[in-house]
Amino acid sequence: MENFWDSEVWGWMILISVLLGSLLVGNILKKGIKILQNSLIPTSVLGGGILLIVAGIYKWITGEVMFDAALFGSNGTNNLEIITYHALALGFIASAFKTNGGRITKQRTGEIINTGMTTVATYLLQAIVGFGITLIAAQIIEGFFPAAGMLLPFGYGQGTGQALNYGNIYETQFGFAGGKSFGLTIAAFGFLSASIGGVIHLNIARKRGRLKVSSREDGSLHTEKIESQNEIPMQESIDKMTIQIALIFIAYFATYGLMALLGSLLPGMKSVIYGFNFLLGVLMGTLIKISMNFLRNKGIMKKKYTNNFLMTRLSNFFFDVMVVAGVAAIRLDTLESSWGVLLILAAGGLLATYGYNRLIAKKLFPDYAQEQFLMMFGMLTGTASTGVILLREVDRDFKTPASDNLVYQNFPAIVLGFPMMFLATLAPVKPALTMIIFAVFFMALNVALFRSFIFKRTKK
């Protein structure tokens, strides 16, 4: 029987309070220190970094892991990883419930598909670069895990949650000691690459006269931005925010049921299936949204229950918590022999992502190349929110199609990128075959991306 004063009762609450408190401290520092303002480093990364420094000092003084102290229920590090895992899926589910209005033209459809293909092609490029680096490192460093570089596209391209998921798979199934911290560290380097690399690009472009600073709009919120027509009231017998949260968690419960079913049918793939909680969560959220729209069209459901404004706020909240928990969960002591490789991976990922996306933006999106590049570079080294942060520096009112590309590209990116996620588990077993498959897939995607140039020349 638990007493209310036991650490097991308070550990979770104290841990969450510390995470949210670090976000507030990070926000204060970012608002008050000019260097941090100009760096574009997300507050969630800054908050996680603060906790990482505090935990390092604690370990240096006491010799113990801070988050595994009794204050946090003696299992805080594991709980940080659990929070990161769940927050990833919850954030994606909230995004899946949002509705998008308006028709998409044929030209815009092509640009969206090109954006999705660029996303997957960049994943593949990051995988080839990262895998190549660690294959060489494994020949030099005795006992080094050769497939560690496969975590580069998950840390840079997909963010903290997936870096943790695949780091865990490599650690538990393939014996990569410190795999989770390795993946989380790569994700942290990705945010730094987006922030520092983005600032350098912006400053150089402005000095050369290639970039105009976007004018700032009025930050006030208007009614139509908060609530659309025929929605349920903001407050009645149940608050509208409560309904949004309920829908998200119902979709996540359905996701768990689907994962449990697939896990029982394919026991050998259980780790991979549960690693796709975010993707299956998007599927469940979309199915529930479609069902609700069907009921509304039939007149069975009279009001619209989802709200884009609140779902955006909840999605951002879950992603902020995911990032701060993921950075705080890094165990620096497990990476003592890997820092050299990590720094080389970080530099290689930054240069490859920057160069490739710069080329794509110039060739395929000439009407808004700067906006498309900054959005893609930010997203493919950090998260979608990092891409939005960089985009807002040049397109504050989202007048160019770049912001829509970011939203709509998810479907083609998921369809094309799904095989790569499964192939990532092949890398530790058959590294040469995996590298060949990735290289062929990357070349095929580039043929598809540059189809108008290639086939035009062929015709001539």
Coordinates of C-alpha atoms in Angstrom, one line a residue:
M1 CA 0.0 0.0 0.0
E2 CA 1.4 3.4 -1.1
N3 CA 1.5 6.3 1.3
F4 CA 0.9 9.7 -0.2
W5 CA 4.3 10.9 1.0
D6 CA 6.2 8.1 -0.7
S7 CA 8.6 9.1 -3.5
E8 CA 6.9 6.6 -5.9
V9 CA 3.7 8.8 -5.6
W10 CA 5.5 12.1 -6.1
G11 CA 8.3 11.0 -8.4
W12 CA 6.4 11.4 -11.7
M13 CA 4.9 14.7 -10.6
I14 CA 8.3 16.2 -9.6
L15 CA 9.9 15.0 -12.8
I16 CA 7.2 16.6 -15.0
S17 CA 7.4 19.8 -12.8
V18 CA 11.2 20.0 -13.3
L19 CA 10.8 19.5 -17.1
L20 CA 8.2 22.3 -17.4
G21 CA 10.1 24.5 -15.0
S22 CA 13.2 24.1 -17.2
L23 CA 11.1 25.3 -20.2
L24 CA 10.2 28.4 -18.3
V25 CA 13.9 29.0 -17.3
G26 CA 15.0 28.4 -20.9
N27 CA 12.4 30.9 -22.1
I28 CA 13.5 33.5 -19.6
L29 CA 17.2 33.1 -20.7
K30 CA 16.2 33.2 -24.4
K31 CA 14.2 36.4 -23.9
G32 CA 16.9 38.0 -21.8
I33 CA 20.1 37.1 -23.5
K34 CA 20.6 38.6 -27.0
I35 CA 23.0 35.8 -28.2
L36 CA 20.3 33.2 -27.4
Q37 CA 17.7 35.3 -29.1
N38 CA 19.7 35.5 -32.3
S39 CA 20.7 31.8 -32.2
L40 CA 17.1 30.5 -33.0
I41 CA 17.7 27.6 -30.6
P42 CA 14.3 26.3 -29.6
T43 CA 13.4 26.9 -25.9
S44 CA 12.8 23.2 -25.5
V45 CA 16.4 22.4 -26.5
L46 CA 17.7 25.1 -24.2
G47 CA 15.6 23.8 -21.3
G48 CA 16.8 20.2 -21.9
G49 CA 20.4 21.5 -22.1
I50 CA 20.0 23.2 -18.7
L51 CA 18.9 20.0 -17.1
L52 CA 21.7 18.1 -18.9
I53 CA 24.3 20.5 -17.4
V54 CA 22.7 20.4 -13.9
A55 CA 22.6 16.5 -14.1
G56 CA 26.3 16.5 -15.1
I57 CA 27.3 18.7 -12.2
Y58 CA 25.3 16.5 -9.8
K59 CA 27.0 13.4 -11.2
W60 CA 30.4 15.0 -10.8
I61 CA 29.7 15.9 -7.2
T62 CA 27.9 12.8 -6.0
G63 CA 28.9 10.1 -8.5
E64 CA 25.2 9.2 -9.0
V65 CA 22.7 9.8 -11.7
M66 CA 20.5 12.8 -10.7
F67 CA 17.2 11.6 -12.3
D68 CA 17.6 8.2 -10.6
A69 CA 17.6 9.8 -7.2
A70 CA 14.8 9.0 -4.7
L71 CA 13.3 12.4 -5.4
F72 CA 12.3 11.3 -8.9
G73 CA 11.1 7.9 -7.8
S74 CA 14.5 6.2 -8.3
N75 CA 13.7 5.6 -12.0
G76 CA 13.7 9.1 -13.5
T77 CA 16.0 8.4 -16.5
N78 CA 13.8 5.6 -17.7
N79 CA 10.7 7.8 -17.2
L80 CA 12.3 10.5 -19.3
E81 CA 12.6 8.1 -22.1
I82 CA 9.0 6.9 -21.6
I83 CA 7.8 10.6 -21.7
T84 CA 9.8 11.2 -24.9
Y85 CA 8.3 8.0 -26.5
H86 CA 4.7 8.9 -25.7
A87 CA 4.9 12.6 -26.4
L88 CA 6.1 11.9 -29.9
A89 CA 3.0 10.0 -30.8
L90 CA 0.6 12.3 -28.9
G91 CA 2.0 15.3 -30.8
F92 CA 1.5 13.6 -34.1
I93 CA -2.0 12.5 -33.2
A94 CA -3.0 16.0 -32.3
S95 CA -1.7 17.2 -35.7
A96 CA -3.7 14.5 -37.5
F97 CA -6.9 15.8 -36.0
K98 CA -6.5 19.2 -37.6
T99 CA -8.5 19.9 -40.8
N100 CA -7.1 21.7 -43.8
G101 CA -9.4 23.7 -46.1
G102 CA -9.1 24.7 -49.7
R103 CA -8.4 23.0 -53.0
I104 CA -4.9 22.1 -54.2
T105 CA -4.0 22.8 -57.8
K106 CA -2.1 20.4 -60.1
Q107 CA 1.0 22.5 -59.8
R108 CA 0.8 22.6 -56.0
T109 CA 0.2 18.9 -55.9
G110 CA 3.5 18.4 -57.8
E111 CA 5.4 20.7 -55.4
I112 CA 4.0 18.9 -52.4
I113 CA 5.0 15.5 -53.8
N114 CA 8.4 16.9 -54.6
T115 CA 8.7 18.1 -51.0
G116 CA 7.8 14.6 -49.7
M117 CA 10.3 13.0 -52.0
T118 CA 13.0 15.5 -50.9
T119 CA 12.3 14.6 -47.3
V120 CA 12.8 10.9 -47.9
A121 CA 15.8 11.5 -50.2
T122 CA 17.4 13.5 -47.5
Y123 CA 16.8 10.7 -45.0
L124 CA 18.5 8.3 -47.4
L125 CA 21.4 10.7 -47.9
Q126 CA 21.8 11.1 -44.1
A127 CA 21.7 7.3 -43.8
I128 CA 24.4 6.8 -46.4
V129 CA 26.7 9.5 -44.9
G130 CA 26.1 8.3 -41.3
F131 CA 26.4 4.6 -42.1
G132 CA 29.5 5.2 -44.1
I133 CA 31.2 7.1 -41.3
T134 CA 30.5 4.5 -38.7
L135 CA 31.4 1.6 -40.9
I136 CA 34.9 3.2 -41.2
A137 CA 34.9 4.0 -37.5
A138 CA 34.2 0.3 -36.7
Q139 CA 37.4 -0.6 -38.5
I140 CA 39.4 1.8 -36.4
I141 CA 37.7 1.6 -33.0
E142 CA 37.6 -1.8 -31.5
G143 CA 34.1 -2.9 -30.5
F144 CA 32.3 0.1 -32.1
F145 CA 28.8 -0.6 -33.3
P146 CA 29.1 -0.3 -37.1
A147 CA 25.4 0.5 -37.8
A148 CA 25.4 3.5 -35.3
G149 CA 25.4 5.9 -38.2
M150 CA 21.9 4.8 -39.2
L151 CA 20.7 6.9 -36.2
L152 CA 21.7 10.0 -38.1
P153 CA 18.5 10.2 -40.3
F154 CA 16.4 9.4 -37.3
G155 CA 18.0 12.0 -35.1
Y156 CA 18.3 14.7 -37.8
G157 CA 15.5 13.8 -40.2
Q158 CA 12.9 12.7 -37.7
G159 CA 13.8 14.1 -34.3
T160 CA 14.2 13.1 -30.7
G161 CA 11.4 10.5 -30.5
Q162 CA 12.5 8.3 -33.4
A163 CA 16.2 8.7 -32.4
L164 CA 15.2 7.2 -29.1
N165 CA 13.1 4.5 -30.6
Y166 CA 15.8 3.2 -33.0
G167 CA 18.5 3.7 -30.4
N168 CA 16.5 1.5 -28.1
I169 CA 16.1 -1.2 -30.9
Y170 CA 19.8 -1.2 -31.6
E171 CA 20.6 -1.4 -27.8
T172 CA 18.1 -4.1 -26.9
Q173 CA 18.2 -6.3 -30.0
F174 CA 21.7 -5.8 -31.4
G175 CA 23.8 -5.1 -28.4
F176 CA 24.7 -1.4 -29.0
A177 CA 25.6 -0.3 -25.5
G178 CA 24.5 3.3 -25.0
G179 CA 22.4 3.2 -28.2
K180 CA 19.6 5.3 -26.7
S181 CA 21.9 8.1 -25.5
F182 CA 23.8 8.0 -28.8
G183 CA 20.5 8.6 -30.8
L184 CA 19.3 11.3 -28.4
T185 CA 22.7 13.1 -28.7
I186 CA 22.5 13.0 -32.5
A187 CA 19.1 14.6 -32.2
A188 CA 20.4 17.3 -29.9
F189 CA 23.2 18.0 -32.4
G190 CA 20.6 18.2 -35.1
F191 CA 18.8 21.1 -33.3
L192 CA 22.1 22.9 -32.9
S193 CA 22.8 22.4 -36.6
A194 CA 19.4 23.9 -37.5
S195 CA 19.8 26.8 -35.1
I196 CA 23.5 27.7 -35.7
G197 CA 23.5 26.7 -39.4
G198 CA 20.2 28.5 -40.0
V199 CA 21.5 31.7 -38.4
I200 CA 24.7 31.7 -40.4
H201 CA 22.8 31.2 -43.7
L202 CA 20.4 34.0 -42.8
N203 CA 23.2 36.4 -42.0
I204 CA 25.2 35.6 -45.1
A205 CA 22.1 35.9 -47.4
R206 CA 21.2 39.2 -45.9
K207 CA 24.6 40.7 -46.3
R208 CA 24.7 39.6 -49.9
G209 CA 21.3 41.2 -50.5
R210 CA 19.6 37.9 -51.4
L211 CA 17.2 38.0 -48.5
K212 CA 14.7 40.5 -47.1
V213 CA 13.6 40.4 -43.5
S214 CA 10.0 39.6 -43.2
S215 CA 7.8 42.3 -41.8
R216 CA 6.2 41.5 -38.5
E217 CA 2.5 41.1 -38.3
D218 CA 0.1 42.0 -35.5
G219 CA 0.4 39.1 -32.9
S220 CA -3.2 39.4 -31.7
L221 CA -5.5 36.5 -32.3
H222 CA -8.8 37.0 -34.1
T223 CA -11.9 35.0 -33.6
E224 CA -11.7 33.2 -36.9
K225 CA -8.2 32.0 -36.0
I226 CA -9.5 30.4 -32.8
E227 CA -12.8 29.0 -33.8
S228 CA -14.4 28.0 -37.1
Q229 CA -18.1 27.9 -37.9
N230 CA -20.4 25.2 -36.5
E231 CA -18.1 24.1 -33.7
I232 CA -19.2 23.2 -30.3
P233 CA -19.0 26.1 -27.7
M234 CA -15.8 26.8 -26.0
Q235 CA -17.4 26.1 -22.6
E236 CA -20.5 24.2 -21.8
S237 CA -21.0 21.1 -19.6
I238 CA -17.6 20.0 -20.8
D239 CA -14.7 22.3 -21.8
K240 CA -13.7 22.2 -25.5
M241 CA -10.0 21.6 -24.5
T242 CA -11.1 18.5 -22.5
I243 CA -12.8 17.1 -25.6
Q244 CA -9.6 17.7 -27.7
I245 CA -7.5 15.9 -25.1
A246 CA -10.0 13.0 -24.9
L247 CA -10.0 12.5 -28.6
I248 CA -6.2 12.4 -28.7
F249 CA -6.0 9.8 -25.9
I250 CA -8.8 7.7 -27.3
A251 CA -6.9 7.6 -30.6
Y252 CA -3.8 6.6 -28.7
F253 CA -5.6 3.9 -26.8
A254 CA -6.8 2.5 -30.2
T255 CA -3.2 2.7 -31.4
Y256 CA -2.1 0.6 -28.4
G257 CA -4.8 -2.0 -29.3
L258 CA -3.6 -2.1 -32.9
M259 CA 0.1 -2.5 -31.8
A260 CA -0.8 -5.2 -29.4
L261 CA -2.7 -7.1 -32.2
L262 CA 0.2 -6.7 -34.7
G263 CA 2.7 -7.6 -32.0
S264 CA 0.9 -10.9 -31.3
L265 CA 0.7 -11.7 -35.0
L266 CA 4.3 -10.8 -35.7
P267 CA 6.2 -11.4 -32.4
G268 CA 9.6 -11.1 -34.1
M269 CA 8.7 -7.5 -35.2
K270 CA 7.3 -6.3 -31.8
S271 CA 10.1 -3.8 -31.2
V272 CA 9.7 -2.3 -34.6
I273 CA 5.9 -2.2 -34.4
Y274 CA 5.9 -0.4 -31.0
G275 CA 8.6 1.9 -32.4
F276 CA 6.0 3.0 -35.0
N277 CA 3.6 4.3 -32.3
F278 CA 3.6 7.7 -33.8
L279 CA 2.8 6.5 -37.4
L280 CA 0.0 4.1 -36.2
G281 CA -1.3 6.9 -34.0
V282 CA -1.6 9.2 -37.0
L283 CA -3.5 6.4 -38.8
M284 CA -5.9 6.0 -35.8
G285 CA -6.4 9.8 -35.4
T286 CA -7.1 10.1 -39.2
L287 CA -9.6 7.3 -39.1
I288 CA -11.5 8.9 -36.2
K289 CA -11.5 12.2 -37.9
I290 CA -12.8 10.7 -41.1
S291 CA -15.5 8.9 -39.1
M292 CA -16.6 12.1 -37.4
N293 CA -16.7 13.9 -40.7
F294 CA -18.9 11.1 -42.1
L295 CA -21.3 11.4 -39.2
R296 CA -21.5 15.1 -39.7
N297 CA -22.2 14.8 -43.4
K298 CA -25.0 12.3 -42.6
G299 CA -26.5 14.7 -40.1
I300 CA -26.0 12.3 -37.2
M301 CA -23.4 14.6 -35.5
K302 CA -24.6 18.2 -35.6
K303 CA -21.5 20.0 -34.5
K304 CA -17.8 19.9 -35.2
Y305 CA -15.9 18.7 -32.1
T306 CA -12.3 19.2 -33.2
N307 CA -10.6 22.7 -33.1
N308 CA -7.5 23.5 -35.2
F309 CA -6.3 26.2 -32.8
L310 CA -6.5 23.9 -29.7
M311 CA -5.0 20.9 -31.5
T312 CA -2.1 23.0 -32.7
R313 CA -1.5 24.2 -29.1
L314 CA -1.6 20.6 -27.8
S315 CA 0.6 19.3 -30.6
N316 CA 3.2 22.0 -29.8
F317 CA 3.0 21.2 -26.1
F318 CA 3.6 17.5 -26.6
F319 CA 6.6 18.3 -28.9
D320 CA 8.1 20.7 -26.4
V321 CA 7.9 18.2 -23.7
M322 CA 9.3 15.5 -26.0
V323 CA 12.4 17.5 -26.8
V324 CA 13.1 18.7 -23.3
A325 CA 12.7 15.2 -21.9
G326 CA 14.8 13.7 -24.7
V327 CA 17.7 16.0 -24.2
A328 CA 17.6 15.6 -20.4
A329 CA 17.6 11.8 -20.8
I330 CA 21.0 11.8 -22.5
R331 CA 23.5 9.8 -20.4
L332 CA 26.9 11.5 -21.1
D333 CA 28.8 8.8 -19.3
T334 CA 27.7 6.1 -21.8
L335 CA 29.3 8.2 -24.7
E336 CA 32.8 8.6 -23.4
S337 CA 34.4 6.6 -26.3
S338 CA 32.0 8.0 -29.0
W339 CA 32.4 11.7 -28.9
G340 CA 34.8 11.9 -31.9
V341 CA 32.4 9.8 -34.0
L342 CA 29.4 11.8 -32.9
L343 CA 31.1 15.1 -33.8
I344 CA 32.0 13.8 -37.3
L345 CA 28.4 12.5 -37.7
A346 CA 27.0 15.9 -36.7
A347 CA 29.3 17.7 -39.2
G348 CA 28.6 15.3 -42.0
G349 CA 24.9 15.4 -41.4
L350 CA 24.9 19.2 -41.4
L351 CA 26.9 19.6 -44.6
A352 CA 25.0 16.9 -46.5
T353 CA 21.6 18.2 -45.5
Y354 CA 22.5 21.8 -46.2
G355 CA 24.1 21.2 -49.6
Y356 CA 21.4 18.8 -50.9
N357 CA 18.4 20.9 -49.8
R358 CA 20.0 24.1 -51.1
L359 CA 20.4 22.4 -54.5
I360 CA 16.8 21.1 -54.5
A361 CA 15.3 24.4 -53.5
K362 CA 17.1 26.3 -56.3
K363 CA 16.2 23.8 -59.0
L364 CA 12.7 22.7 -58.1
F365 CA 11.3 25.7 -56.2
P366 CA 12.8 28.8 -57.9
D367 CA 9.9 31.1 -57.1
Y368 CA 10.4 30.7 -53.3
A369 CA 13.8 29.0 -53.0
Q370 CA 14.9 30.7 -49.8
E371 CA 11.7 29.9 -48.0
Q372 CA 11.6 26.3 -49.2
F373 CA 15.2 25.7 -48.2
L374 CA 15.0 27.2 -44.7
M375 CA 11.8 25.3 -44.0
M376 CA 13.3 22.0 -45.2
F377 CA 16.7 22.5 -43.7
G378 CA 15.1 23.3 -40.3
M379 CA 12.8 20.3 -40.5
L380 CA 15.4 17.8 -41.6
T381 CA 17.9 18.7 -38.9
G382 CA 15.4 19.3 -36.1
T383 CA 11.6 19.0 -36.2
A384 CA 8.8 20.6 -38.2
S385 CA 8.6 23.3 -35.6
T386 CA 12.3 24.1 -36.2
G387 CA 11.5 24.4 -39.9
V388 CA 8.7 26.9 -39.1
I389 CA 11.0 28.9 -36.8
L390 CA 13.5 29.4 -39.7
L391 CA 10.7 30.0 -42.2
R392 CA 9.1 32.7 -40.1
E393 CA 12.4 34.7 -40.3
V394 CA 11.7 35.3 -44.1
D395 CA 8.0 34.6 -44.4
R396 CA 6.3 35.7 -41.2
D397 CA 2.8 35.7 -42.7
F398 CA 3.3 32.4 -44.6
K399 CA 2.5 34.0 -47.9
T400 CA 4.6 31.5 -49.9
P401 CA 3.5 27.9 -50.3
A402 CA 6.5 26.6 -48.2
S403 CA 4.4 26.3 -45.0
D404 CA 1.7 24.3 -46.8
N405 CA 4.4 22.1 -48.3
L406 CA 5.6 21.3 -44.8
V407 CA 2.1 20.2 -43.8
Y408 CA 0.9 18.2 -46.9
Q409 CA 4.3 16.5 -47.6
N410 CA 3.8 14.2 -44.7
F411 CA 1.6 11.7 -46.6
P412 CA 4.0 11.1 -49.6
A413 CA 7.0 11.1 -47.1
I414 CA 5.4 8.5 -45.0
V415 CA 4.5 6.3 -48.0
L416 CA 8.0 6.5 -49.5
G417 CA 9.9 6.5 -46.2
F418 CA 8.1 3.5 -44.6
P419 CA 10.3 0.9 -46.3
M420 CA 13.4 2.7 -45.0
M421 CA 12.3 2.3 -41.4
F422 CA 12.1 -1.4 -41.8
L423 CA 15.4 -1.6 -43.6
A424 CA 17.1 0.2 -40.7
T425 CA 16.8 -3.0 -38.7
L426 CA 18.7 -4.8 -41.5
A427 CA 21.7 -2.6 -41.3
P428 CA 23.4 -4.3 -38.2
V429 CA 22.9 -7.8 -39.9
K430 CA 23.7 -7.1 -43.6
P431 CA 25.5 -3.7 -43.7
A432 CA 26.7 -4.0 -47.3
L433 CA 23.3 -5.0 -48.7
T434 CA 21.6 -2.2 -46.7
M435 CA 24.0 0.4 -48.1
I436 CA 23.4 -0.8 -51.7
I437 CA 19.7 -0.7 -51.3
F438 CA 19.8 2.9 -49.8
A439 CA 22.1 4.1 -52.6
V440 CA 19.8 2.6 -55.3
F441 CA 16.7 4.1 -53.6
F442 CA 18.4 7.5 -53.3
M443 CA 19.3 7.5 -57.0
A444 CA 15.8 6.5 -58.0
L445 CA 14.2 9.3 -56.0
N446 CA 16.6 11.8 -57.6
V447 CA 15.6 10.6 -61.0
A448 CA 12.0 11.2 -60.0
L449 CA 12.7 14.6 -58.5
F450 CA 14.6 15.9 -61.5
R451 CA 12.3 14.2 -64.0
S452 CA 11.4 17.4 -65.8
F453 CA 15.1 18.2 -66.4
I454 CA 16.2 14.6 -67.3
F455 CA 13.4 13.7 -69.7
K456 CA 13.4 17.2 -71.2
R457 CA 17.1 16.7 -72.2
T458 CA 16.4 13.2 -73.4
K459 CA 13.7 14.4 -75.7
K460 CA 15.9 17.1 -77.1

